[in-house]
XYZ file of C-alpha atoms in Angstrom:
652
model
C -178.771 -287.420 125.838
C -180.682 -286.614 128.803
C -181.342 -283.297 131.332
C -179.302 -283.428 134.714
C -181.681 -284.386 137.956
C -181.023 -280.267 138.735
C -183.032 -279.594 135.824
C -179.990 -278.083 133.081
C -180.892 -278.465 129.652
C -178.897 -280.270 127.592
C -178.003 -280.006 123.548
C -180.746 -282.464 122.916
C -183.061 -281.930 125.911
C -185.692 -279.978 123.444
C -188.799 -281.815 122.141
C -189.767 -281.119 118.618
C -193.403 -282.475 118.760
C -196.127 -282.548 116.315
C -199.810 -283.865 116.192
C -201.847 -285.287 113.068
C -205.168 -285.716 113.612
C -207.352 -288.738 112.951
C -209.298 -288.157 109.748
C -212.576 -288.684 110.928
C -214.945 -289.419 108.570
C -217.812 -287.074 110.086
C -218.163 -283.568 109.632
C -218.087 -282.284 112.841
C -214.725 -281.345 114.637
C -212.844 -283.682 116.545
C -212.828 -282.294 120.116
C -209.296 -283.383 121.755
C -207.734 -283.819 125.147
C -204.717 -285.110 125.282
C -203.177 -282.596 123.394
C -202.516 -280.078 125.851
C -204.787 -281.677 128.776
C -208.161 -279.298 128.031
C -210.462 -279.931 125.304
C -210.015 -278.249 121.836
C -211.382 -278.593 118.420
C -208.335 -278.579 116.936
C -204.905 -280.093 117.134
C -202.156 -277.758 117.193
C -200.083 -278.804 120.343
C -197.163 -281.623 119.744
C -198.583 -285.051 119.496
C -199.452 -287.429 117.083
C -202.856 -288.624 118.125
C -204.995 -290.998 116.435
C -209.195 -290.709 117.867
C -211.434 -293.824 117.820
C -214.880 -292.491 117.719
C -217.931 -293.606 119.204
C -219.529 -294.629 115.789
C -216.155 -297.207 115.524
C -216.221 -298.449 118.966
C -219.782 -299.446 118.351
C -219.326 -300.934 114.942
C -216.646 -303.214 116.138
C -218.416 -305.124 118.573
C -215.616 -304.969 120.409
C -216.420 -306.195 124.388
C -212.863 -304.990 125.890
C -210.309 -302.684 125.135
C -208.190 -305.493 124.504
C -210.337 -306.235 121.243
C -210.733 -302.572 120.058
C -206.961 -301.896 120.542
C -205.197 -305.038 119.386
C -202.744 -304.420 116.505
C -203.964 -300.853 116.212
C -200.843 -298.819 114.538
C -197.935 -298.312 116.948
C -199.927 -300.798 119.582
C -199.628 -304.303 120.446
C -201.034 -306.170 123.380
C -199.780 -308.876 125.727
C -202.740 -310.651 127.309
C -202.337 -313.895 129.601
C -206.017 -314.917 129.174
C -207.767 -313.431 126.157
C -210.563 -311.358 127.981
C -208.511 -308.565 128.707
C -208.441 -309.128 132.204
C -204.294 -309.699 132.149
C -203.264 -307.593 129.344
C -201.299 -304.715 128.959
C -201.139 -302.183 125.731
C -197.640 -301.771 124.397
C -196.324 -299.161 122.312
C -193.086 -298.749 121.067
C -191.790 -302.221 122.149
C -191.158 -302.767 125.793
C -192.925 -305.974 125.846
C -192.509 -307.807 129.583
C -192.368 -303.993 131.201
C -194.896 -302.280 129.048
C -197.195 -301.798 131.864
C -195.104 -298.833 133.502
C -193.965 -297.867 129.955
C -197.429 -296.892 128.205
C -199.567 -294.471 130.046
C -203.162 -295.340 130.254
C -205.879 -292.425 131.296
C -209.572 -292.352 131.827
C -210.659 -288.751 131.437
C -206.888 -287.555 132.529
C -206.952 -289.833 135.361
C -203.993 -292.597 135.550
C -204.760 -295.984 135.542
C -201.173 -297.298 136.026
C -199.607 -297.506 139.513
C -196.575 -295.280 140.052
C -195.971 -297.281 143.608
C -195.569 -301.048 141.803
C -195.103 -302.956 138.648
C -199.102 -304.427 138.372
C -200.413 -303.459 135.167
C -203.303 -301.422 135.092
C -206.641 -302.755 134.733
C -208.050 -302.757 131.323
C -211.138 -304.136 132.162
C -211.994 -301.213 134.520
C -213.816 -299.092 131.782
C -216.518 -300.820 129.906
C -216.355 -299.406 126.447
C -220.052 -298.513 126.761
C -219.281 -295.891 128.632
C -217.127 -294.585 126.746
C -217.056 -291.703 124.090
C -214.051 -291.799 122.485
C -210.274 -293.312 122.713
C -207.435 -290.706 121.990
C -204.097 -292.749 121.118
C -200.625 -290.707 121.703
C -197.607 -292.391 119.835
C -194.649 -292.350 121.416
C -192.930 -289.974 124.479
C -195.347 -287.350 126.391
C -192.840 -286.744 128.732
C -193.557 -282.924 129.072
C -197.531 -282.804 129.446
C -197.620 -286.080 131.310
C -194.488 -287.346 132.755
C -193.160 -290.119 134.410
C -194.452 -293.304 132.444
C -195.386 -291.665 129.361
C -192.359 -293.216 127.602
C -193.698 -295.607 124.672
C -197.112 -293.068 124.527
C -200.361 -293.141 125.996
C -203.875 -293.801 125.494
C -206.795 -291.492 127.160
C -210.209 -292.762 127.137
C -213.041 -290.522 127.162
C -215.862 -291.521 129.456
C -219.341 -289.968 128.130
C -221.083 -287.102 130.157
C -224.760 -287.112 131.263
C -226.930 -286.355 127.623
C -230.197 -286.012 127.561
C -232.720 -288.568 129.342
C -232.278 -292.029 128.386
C -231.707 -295.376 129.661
C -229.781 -298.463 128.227
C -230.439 -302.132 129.517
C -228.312 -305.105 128.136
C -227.864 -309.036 128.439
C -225.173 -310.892 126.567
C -224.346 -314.818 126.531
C -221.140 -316.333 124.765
C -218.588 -319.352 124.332
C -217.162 -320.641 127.888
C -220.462 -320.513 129.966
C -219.960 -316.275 129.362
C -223.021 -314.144 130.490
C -223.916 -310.520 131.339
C -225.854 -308.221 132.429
C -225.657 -304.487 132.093
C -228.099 -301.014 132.747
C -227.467 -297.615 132.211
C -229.917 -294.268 132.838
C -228.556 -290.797 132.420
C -230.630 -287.312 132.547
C -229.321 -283.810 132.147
C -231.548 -281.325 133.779
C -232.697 -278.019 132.984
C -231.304 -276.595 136.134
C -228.101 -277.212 135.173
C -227.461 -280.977 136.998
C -226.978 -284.176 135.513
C -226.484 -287.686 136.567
C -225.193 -290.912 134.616
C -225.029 -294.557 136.499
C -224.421 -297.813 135.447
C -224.287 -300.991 136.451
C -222.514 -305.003 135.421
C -222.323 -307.755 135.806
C -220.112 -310.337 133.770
C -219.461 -313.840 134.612
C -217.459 -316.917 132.673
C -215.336 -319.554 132.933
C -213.077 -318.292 130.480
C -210.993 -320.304 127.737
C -209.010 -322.361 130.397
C -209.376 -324.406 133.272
C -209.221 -322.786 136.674
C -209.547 -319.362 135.309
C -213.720 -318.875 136.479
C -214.227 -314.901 136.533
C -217.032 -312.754 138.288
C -217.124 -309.522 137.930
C -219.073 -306.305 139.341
C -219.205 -302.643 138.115
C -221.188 -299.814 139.399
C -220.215 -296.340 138.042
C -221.800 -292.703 139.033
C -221.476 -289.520 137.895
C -222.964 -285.784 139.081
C -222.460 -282.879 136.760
C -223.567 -279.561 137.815
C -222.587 -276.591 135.023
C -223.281 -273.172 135.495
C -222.766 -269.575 134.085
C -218.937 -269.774 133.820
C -218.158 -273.555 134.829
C -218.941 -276.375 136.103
C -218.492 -279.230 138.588
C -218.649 -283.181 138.363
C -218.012 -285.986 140.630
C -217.787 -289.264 139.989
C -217.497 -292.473 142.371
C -216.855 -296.095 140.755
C -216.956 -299.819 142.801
C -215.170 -302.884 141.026
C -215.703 -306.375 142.753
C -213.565 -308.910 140.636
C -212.610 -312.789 141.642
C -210.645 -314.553 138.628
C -208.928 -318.516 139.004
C -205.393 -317.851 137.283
C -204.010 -320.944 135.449
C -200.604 -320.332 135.340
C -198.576 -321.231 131.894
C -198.066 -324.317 129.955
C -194.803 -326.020 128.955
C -194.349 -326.883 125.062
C -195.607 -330.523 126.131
C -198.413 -329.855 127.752
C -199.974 -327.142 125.240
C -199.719 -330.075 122.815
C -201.908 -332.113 125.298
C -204.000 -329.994 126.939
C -204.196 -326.339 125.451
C -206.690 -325.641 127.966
C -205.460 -327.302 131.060
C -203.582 -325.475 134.151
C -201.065 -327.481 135.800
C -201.846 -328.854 139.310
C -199.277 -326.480 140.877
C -202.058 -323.874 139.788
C -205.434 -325.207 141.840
C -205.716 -323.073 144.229
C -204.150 -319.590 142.716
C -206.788 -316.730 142.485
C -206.834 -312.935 142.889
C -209.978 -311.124 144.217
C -209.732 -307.515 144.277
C -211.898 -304.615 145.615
C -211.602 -301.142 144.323
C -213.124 -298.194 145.007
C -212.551 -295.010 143.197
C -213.473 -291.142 143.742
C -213.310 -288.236 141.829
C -214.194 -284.512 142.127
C -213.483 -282.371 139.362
C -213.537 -278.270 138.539
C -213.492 -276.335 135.666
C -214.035 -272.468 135.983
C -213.281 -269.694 133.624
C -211.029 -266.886 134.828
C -211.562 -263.893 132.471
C -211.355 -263.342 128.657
C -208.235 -265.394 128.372
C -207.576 -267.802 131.476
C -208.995 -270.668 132.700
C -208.984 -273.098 135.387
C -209.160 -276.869 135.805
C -208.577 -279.815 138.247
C -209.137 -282.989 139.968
C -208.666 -284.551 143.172
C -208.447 -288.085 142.922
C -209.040 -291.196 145.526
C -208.273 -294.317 144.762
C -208.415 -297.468 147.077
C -207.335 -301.248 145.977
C -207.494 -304.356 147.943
C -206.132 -307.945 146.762
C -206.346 -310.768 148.389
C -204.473 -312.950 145.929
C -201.962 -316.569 145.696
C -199.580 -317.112 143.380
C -198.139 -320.391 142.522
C -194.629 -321.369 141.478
C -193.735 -324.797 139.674
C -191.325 -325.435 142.155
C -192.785 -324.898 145.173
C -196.287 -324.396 146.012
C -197.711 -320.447 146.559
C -199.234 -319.074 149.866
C -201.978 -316.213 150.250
C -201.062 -312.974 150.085
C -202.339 -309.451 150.094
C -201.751 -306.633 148.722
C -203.232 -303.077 149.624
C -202.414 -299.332 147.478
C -204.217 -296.293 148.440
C -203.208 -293.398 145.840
C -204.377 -289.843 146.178
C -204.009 -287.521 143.678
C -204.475 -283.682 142.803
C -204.053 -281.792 138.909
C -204.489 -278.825 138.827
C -203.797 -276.387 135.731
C -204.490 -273.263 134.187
C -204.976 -272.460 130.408
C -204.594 -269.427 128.545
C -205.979 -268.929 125.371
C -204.553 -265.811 123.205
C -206.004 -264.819 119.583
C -202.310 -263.439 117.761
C -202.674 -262.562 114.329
C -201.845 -265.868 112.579
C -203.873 -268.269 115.055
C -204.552 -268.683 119.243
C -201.571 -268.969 121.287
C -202.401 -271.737 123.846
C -200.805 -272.052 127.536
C -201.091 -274.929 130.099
C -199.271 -274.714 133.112
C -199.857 -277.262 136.123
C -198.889 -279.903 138.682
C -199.404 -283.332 139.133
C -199.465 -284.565 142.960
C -199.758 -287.891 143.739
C -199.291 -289.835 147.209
C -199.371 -293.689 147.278
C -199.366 -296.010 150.638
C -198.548 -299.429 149.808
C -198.666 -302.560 151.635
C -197.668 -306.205 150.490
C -197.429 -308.798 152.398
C -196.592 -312.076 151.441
C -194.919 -315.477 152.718
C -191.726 -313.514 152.212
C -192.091 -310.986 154.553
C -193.335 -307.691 154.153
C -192.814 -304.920 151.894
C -194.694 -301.213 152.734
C -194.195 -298.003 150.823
C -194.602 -294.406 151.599
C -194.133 -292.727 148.088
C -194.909 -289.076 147.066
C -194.439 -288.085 143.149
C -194.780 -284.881 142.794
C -194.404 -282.829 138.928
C -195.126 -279.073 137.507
C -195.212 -278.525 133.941
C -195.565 -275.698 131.205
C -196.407 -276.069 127.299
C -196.907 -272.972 124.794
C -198.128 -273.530 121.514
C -197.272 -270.776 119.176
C -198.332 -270.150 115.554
C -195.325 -268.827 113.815
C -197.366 -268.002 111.012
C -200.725 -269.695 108.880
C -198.408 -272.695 108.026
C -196.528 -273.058 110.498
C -196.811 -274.059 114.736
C -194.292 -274.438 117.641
C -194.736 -276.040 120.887
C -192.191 -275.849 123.765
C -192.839 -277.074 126.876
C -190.857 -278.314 129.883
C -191.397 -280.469 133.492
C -189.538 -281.269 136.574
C -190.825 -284.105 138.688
C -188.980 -285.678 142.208
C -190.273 -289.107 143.752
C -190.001 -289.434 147.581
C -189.772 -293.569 148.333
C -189.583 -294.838 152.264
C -189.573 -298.535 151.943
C -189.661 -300.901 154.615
C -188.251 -304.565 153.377
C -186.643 -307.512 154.148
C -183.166 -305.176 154.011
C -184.578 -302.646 156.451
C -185.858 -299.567 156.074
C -184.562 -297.178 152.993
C -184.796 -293.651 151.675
C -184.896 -293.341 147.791
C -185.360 -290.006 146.719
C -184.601 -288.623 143.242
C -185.931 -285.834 140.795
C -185.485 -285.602 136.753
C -186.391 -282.678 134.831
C -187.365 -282.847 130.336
C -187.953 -280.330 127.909
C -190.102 -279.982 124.635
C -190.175 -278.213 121.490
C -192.225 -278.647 118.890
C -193.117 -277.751 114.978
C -195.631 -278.757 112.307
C -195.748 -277.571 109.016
C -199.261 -278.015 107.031
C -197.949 -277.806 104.045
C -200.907 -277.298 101.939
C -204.789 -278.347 102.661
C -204.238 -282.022 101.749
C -200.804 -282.801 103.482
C -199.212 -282.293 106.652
C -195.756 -283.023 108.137
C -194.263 -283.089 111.248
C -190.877 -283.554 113.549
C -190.811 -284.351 117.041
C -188.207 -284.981 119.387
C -189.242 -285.578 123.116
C -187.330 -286.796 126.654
C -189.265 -289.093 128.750
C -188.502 -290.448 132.141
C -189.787 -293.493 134.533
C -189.043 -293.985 138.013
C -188.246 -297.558 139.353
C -191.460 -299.232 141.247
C -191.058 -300.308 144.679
C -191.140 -304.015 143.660
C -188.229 -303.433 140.991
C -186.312 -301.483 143.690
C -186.624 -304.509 145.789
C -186.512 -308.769 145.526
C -187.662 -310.033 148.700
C -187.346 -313.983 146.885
C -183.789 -314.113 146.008
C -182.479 -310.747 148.109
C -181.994 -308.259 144.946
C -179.720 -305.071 146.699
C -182.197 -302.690 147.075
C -181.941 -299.557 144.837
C -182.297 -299.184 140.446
C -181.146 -295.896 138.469
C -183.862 -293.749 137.205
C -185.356 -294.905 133.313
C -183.867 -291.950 130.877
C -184.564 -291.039 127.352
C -185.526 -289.135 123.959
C -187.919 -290.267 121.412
C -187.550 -288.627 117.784
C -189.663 -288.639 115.548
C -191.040 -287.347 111.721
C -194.250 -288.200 110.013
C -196.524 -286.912 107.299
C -200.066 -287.250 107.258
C -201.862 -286.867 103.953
C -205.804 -286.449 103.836
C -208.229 -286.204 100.738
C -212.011 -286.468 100.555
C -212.586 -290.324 101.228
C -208.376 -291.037 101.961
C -206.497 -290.668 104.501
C -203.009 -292.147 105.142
C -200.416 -290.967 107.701
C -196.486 -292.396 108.334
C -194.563 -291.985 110.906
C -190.955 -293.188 111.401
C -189.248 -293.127 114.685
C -186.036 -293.507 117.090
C -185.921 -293.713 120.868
C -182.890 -293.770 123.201
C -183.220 -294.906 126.458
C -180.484 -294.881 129.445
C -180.651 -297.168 132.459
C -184.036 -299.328 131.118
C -185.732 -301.234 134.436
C -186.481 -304.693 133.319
C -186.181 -308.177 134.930
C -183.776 -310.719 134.119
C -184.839 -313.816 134.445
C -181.382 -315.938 134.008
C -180.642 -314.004 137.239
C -184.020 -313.685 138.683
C -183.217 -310.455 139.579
C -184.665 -306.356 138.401
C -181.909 -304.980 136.638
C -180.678 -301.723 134.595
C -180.679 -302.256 131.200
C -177.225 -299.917 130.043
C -178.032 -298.704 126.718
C -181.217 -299.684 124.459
C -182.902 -298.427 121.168
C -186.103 -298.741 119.533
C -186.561 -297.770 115.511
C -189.921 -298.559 113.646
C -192.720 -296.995 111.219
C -196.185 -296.831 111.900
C -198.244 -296.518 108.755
C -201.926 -296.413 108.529
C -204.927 -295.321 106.211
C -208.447 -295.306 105.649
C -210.254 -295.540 102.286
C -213.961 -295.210 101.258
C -214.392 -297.419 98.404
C -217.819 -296.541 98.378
C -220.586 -294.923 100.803
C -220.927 -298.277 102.249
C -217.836 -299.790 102.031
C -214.633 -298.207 104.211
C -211.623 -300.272 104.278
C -208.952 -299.441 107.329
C -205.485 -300.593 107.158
C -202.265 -300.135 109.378
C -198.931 -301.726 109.356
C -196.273 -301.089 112.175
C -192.573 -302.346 112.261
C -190.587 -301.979 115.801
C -186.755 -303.095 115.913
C -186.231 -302.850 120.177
C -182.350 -303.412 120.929
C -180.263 -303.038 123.201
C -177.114 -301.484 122.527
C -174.551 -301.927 125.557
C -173.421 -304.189 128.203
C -173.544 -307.810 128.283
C -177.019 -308.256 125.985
C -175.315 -305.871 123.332
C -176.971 -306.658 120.084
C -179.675 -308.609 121.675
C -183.907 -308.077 120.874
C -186.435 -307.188 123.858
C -188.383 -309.744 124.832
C -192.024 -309.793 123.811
C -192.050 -307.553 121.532
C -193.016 -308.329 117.604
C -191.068 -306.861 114.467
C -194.281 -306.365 112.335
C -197.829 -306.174 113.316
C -200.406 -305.427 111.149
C -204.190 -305.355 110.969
C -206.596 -304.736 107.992
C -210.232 -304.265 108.387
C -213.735 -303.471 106.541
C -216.850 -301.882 107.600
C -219.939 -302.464 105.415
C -223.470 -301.059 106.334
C -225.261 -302.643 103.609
C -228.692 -300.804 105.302
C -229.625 -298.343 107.806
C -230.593 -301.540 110.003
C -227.175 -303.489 109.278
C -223.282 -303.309 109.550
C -220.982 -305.411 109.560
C -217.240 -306.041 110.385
C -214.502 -307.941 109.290
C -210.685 -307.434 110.712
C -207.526 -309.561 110.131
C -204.410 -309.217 112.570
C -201.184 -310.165 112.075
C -198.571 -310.423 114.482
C -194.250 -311.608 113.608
C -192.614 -314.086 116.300
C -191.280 -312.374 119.215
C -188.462 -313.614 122.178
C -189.881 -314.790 124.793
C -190.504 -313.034 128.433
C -186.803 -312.789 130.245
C -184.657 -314.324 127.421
C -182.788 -311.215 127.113
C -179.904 -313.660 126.030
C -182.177 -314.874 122.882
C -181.183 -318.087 123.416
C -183.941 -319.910 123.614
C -187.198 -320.549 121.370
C -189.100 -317.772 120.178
C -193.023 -316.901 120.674
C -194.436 -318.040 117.125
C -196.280 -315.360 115.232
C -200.114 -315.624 114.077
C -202.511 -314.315 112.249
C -206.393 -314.327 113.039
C -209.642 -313.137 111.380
C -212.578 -311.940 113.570
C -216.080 -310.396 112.510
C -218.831 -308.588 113.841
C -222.147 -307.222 112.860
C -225.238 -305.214 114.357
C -228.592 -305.048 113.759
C -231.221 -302.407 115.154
C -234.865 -301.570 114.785
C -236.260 -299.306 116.784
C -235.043 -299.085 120.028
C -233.631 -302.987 119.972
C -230.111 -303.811 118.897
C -228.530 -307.577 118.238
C -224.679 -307.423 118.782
C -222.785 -310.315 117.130
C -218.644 -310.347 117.721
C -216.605 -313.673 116.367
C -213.460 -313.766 117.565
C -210.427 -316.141 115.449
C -212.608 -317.556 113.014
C -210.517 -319.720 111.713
C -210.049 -321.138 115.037
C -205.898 -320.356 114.945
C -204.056 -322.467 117.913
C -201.592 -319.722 118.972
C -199.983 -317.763 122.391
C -200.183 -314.322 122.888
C -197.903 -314.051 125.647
C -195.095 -316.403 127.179
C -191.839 -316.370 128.750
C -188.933 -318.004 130.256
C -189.528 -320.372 133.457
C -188.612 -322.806 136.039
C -189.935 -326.765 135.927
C -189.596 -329.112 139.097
C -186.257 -329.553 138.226
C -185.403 -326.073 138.512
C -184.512 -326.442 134.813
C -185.823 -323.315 132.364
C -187.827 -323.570 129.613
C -190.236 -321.797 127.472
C -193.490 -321.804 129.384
C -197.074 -320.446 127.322
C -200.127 -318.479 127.671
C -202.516 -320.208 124.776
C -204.979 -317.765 123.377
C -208.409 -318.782 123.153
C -209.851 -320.188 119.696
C -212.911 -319.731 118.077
C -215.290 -317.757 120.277
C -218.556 -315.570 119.797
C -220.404 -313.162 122.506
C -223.939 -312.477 121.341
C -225.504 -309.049 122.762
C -229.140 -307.945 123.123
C -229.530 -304.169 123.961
C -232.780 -302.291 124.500
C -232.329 -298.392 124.915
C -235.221 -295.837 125.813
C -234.999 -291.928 124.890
């Protein structure tokens, strides 16, 4: 069930939402954003959020978000290359369309495109810079709206500390090589500055897939009596060959070749990102925040097809956004009631132009919001919350020019229940919305009508999370109902509306201190997407695994050394368009990958092996043509056994 586009509530338009805090395994509180969009020590607002600290991200040796995330609980990734460069996180199975399903943030700020189906870029944040990762499963429909159907993941970039300045150089398999620097200060009068700079080059795991990539990052904080002020500006320069996929014959060949009909495809893209930011406090009880937001991205990019040969196209997206929100904060006798009321504007000019013709896009998404979290007693906390967002689209394509204008509305509310100091349970039941991109509204290659139905649906949800000094485990179980899913059908070659689809699963995760050395992690997640009407009744979605799992240890046999071991697992999946299931399916695998770091003084040595045991598998594939025009299961072969060897020098 679903609210009407004018906003009426319906029988199950309510969220019952819940949060259960990571179990960190330091002492101090775990200061959280995504929550209710403003940071707080604690978690009583509706969402189940799981926090990878700083301490972990470090410990992993992880290079990319693509290696820190993979096979997390509730997360699975779909990369084309294996350097996180063409990946996208899923959650909650949407597999091929998980891109404009999961909601990816840095510091609040959207790194998906409202305006068209590219995936954002994972590889914009380097995980140096970052504090913390705050994981959301499943629907923030309320707080964050359109795209946060499946969940979301916020990163937390770090602020300007005190004085002290980081220089790197790495070197690893496939002719990989880096540089990276770093200085931040925080002044006694109240300003503070952080920049950074990288460099990373390689030819990667295949042929024709050469990558060079730039960085440069700056932030300004100023913070006075009552507030403060920040702005940030960030440059990315990236050129990467794409190799295309391989047919079953020629991954047995070749597992790194591209096919010839691939020589000449690239994508070099230019972005350029600025940021201003405010936070001011009001009186006793009311604050304010916001951001204005510009981004700029230029790709010059081509594209090849088996069939025929591809052409250079381009592909421009300016998005401007503003957030703005007030918080109230009121002490009541069993707890703080907390209030967050804002809007989300966002404007988007888009421009692709391609052998086909042109496509351009005038798009304004526009959203206001309100969540209260209550404390019904010491026990005991609800959340209710509620949004109404309308999309403005002028397109200008091959069929003319068209007018697609539309508006939904959800609803939230919430309750936890800590039962006693060691266990807490939750319920959750949240609607969630997506608009249709301008490149699923539209199929300038084989004439699509233009025009797809809004994405509708409601996640529910229970879980219990149980904590005791050096255990932790949490469950949580899961159904969400979606109307009118966009996806793309490749039999047809066409966007379509999925009619009716569901998605049940369990995540379950834990964490266990065997000793004061020795902390074992575990988390096993099982995902049953379906679709439940029209002519793919009974059928799986593509891409997306029944079981994933991932066990890992950390050891720091010394204050000098730790080390890492993990070991994913991932089920078979159907492949990318075979909503029919008919033909082969996307084995499953299992790898092993270590790290370990070692530091004296002000020196550390980074070590990070990736698939040990050097395991020939695909991460991602799908359905596609041959020079015959005949379809057939085409592959994207994951790199084997790799290693990326860091040397870091950091002055205080």
């Amino acid at each position: 069930m679903k609210l009407s586009n004018k906003g009426r509530w319906s029988t199950a338009g309510i969220l019952l939402a819940a949060n259960l805090p990571l179990l960190a395994a330091s002492h101090l509180p775990t200061i959280v954003i995504s929550a209710s969009r403003t940071e707080q020590t604690s978690i009583e607002t509706p969402a189940g959020i799981t926090v990878i600290e700083r301490d972990e991200i470090e410990q992993s040796g992880a290079q990319n978000l693509q290696q820190l995330l993979q096979s997390r609980s509730s997360i699975q990734i779909n990369s084309l290359y294996g350097d996180g460069s063409q990946a996208t996180i899923d959650m909650r199975g949407f597999g091929p369309t998980a891109g404009s399903n999961t909601l990816i943030l840095v510091d609040g700020r959207r790194l998906n495109n409202p305006s068209d189906i590219a995936a954002p870029d994972l590889n914009a944040i380097d995980l140096r810079r970052v504090t913390r990762i705050e994981i959301v499963q499943g629907s923030a429909g309320t707080l964050y709206g359109n795209q946060a159907v499946g969940g979301m993941v916020n990163i937390i970039t770090r602020e300007p500390e005190a004085f002290s300045a980081d220089i790197a150089i790495a070197a690893g398999s496939y002719k990989g090589r880096e540089g990276y620097a770093d200085i931040s200060n925080r002044l006694d009068n109240g300003l503070a500055y952080r920049f950074s700079a990288k460099r990373r080059i390689s030819d990667n795991y295949r042929d024709n897939n050469e990558t060079d990539r730039n960085d440069f990052n700056l932030r300004l904080d100023y913070e006075y009596a009552r507030g403060g002020l920040f702005f940030e500006q960030q440059r990315i320069d990236h050129f990467q060959q794409l190799p295309g996929s391989l047919f079953a014959d020629e991954l047995a060949q070749n597992r790194r070749q591209s096919a010839a009909a691939y020589a000449g495809d690239f994508s070099e893209t230019e972005t350029d990102v600025s940021r201003f930011g405010l936070h001011q406090q009001l009186d006793r009880y009311w604050s304010f925040e916001g951001e204005l937001t510009h981004r700029d991205n230029d790709r010059e990019f081509q594209t090849g097809f088996r069939t025929f040969p591809g052409s250079l196209a381009t592909q421009e997206r300016t998005v401007k956004g503003f957030n703005p929100r007030f918080i109230g904060v009121y002490p009541m006798a069993n707890g703080e009631a907390r209030v967050t009321a804002g809007a989300d504007l966002e404007r988007t000019d888009y421009a692709l132009q391609t052998s086909f013709g042109p496509t351009l896009l005038d798009q304004s998404v526009d959203a206001v919001y309100a969540q209260v979290t209550l404390p019904a007693n010491d026990r005991i906390t609800v959340t209710a919350g509620f949004r109404h967002a309308s999309v403005d689209n002028a397109i200008e394509s091959f069929a003319g020019v068209d007018q697609l204008d539309d508006s939904e509305s959800v609803g939230a509310l919430g309750v936890s229940l800590q039962a006693n100091d060691s266990l807490r349970l939750f319920v959750r039941v949240d609607e969630n919305f997506r608009f249709a991109t301008v490149d699923e509204h539209t199929n300038p290659v084989f004439g699509q009508p233009v025009g797809l139905e809004n994405q509708t649906g409601i996640s529910q949800e229970a879980g219990a999370e149980w904590r005791r000094p050096g255990f932790n485990a949490k469950l949580v179980i899961y159904r969400l109902d979606l109307d009118n899913e966009i996806s793309f059908d490749a039999s047809e070659f066409s966007n379509i509306n999925l009619d009716e689809t569901r998605r049940e699963g369990a995540t379950l995760e834990g964490s266990w201190q065997v000793r004061p050395t020795i902390t074992l992690n575990g988390s096993l997640t099982y995902t049953d997407p379906s679709i439940t009407d029209g002519p793919f009744d009974g059928n799986r979605i593509p891409l997306v695994a029944a079981r994933t799992g991932r066990l890992s240890a950390d050891w720091t046999p010394s204050q000098r050394w730790h080390l890492y071991a993990e070991g994913l697992f991932s089920s078979q999946r159907v492949l990318g368009g075979d909503f029919g299931n008919r033909f082969e399916e996307l084995p499953g695998y299992g790898v092993v990958n270590l790290g370990s770091q070692f530091t004296t003084g002000p020196w550390r040595i980074g070590l990070r092996i990736d698939n040990l045991l050097d395991k020939q598998y695909s991460n991602a594939g799908a359905v596609g043509f041959d020079t015959g025009f005949t379809r057939r299961a085409a592959f994207f072969p994951a790199p084997e056994r790799n290693l990326w060897l860091t040397l870091n020098y950091r002055i205080e």
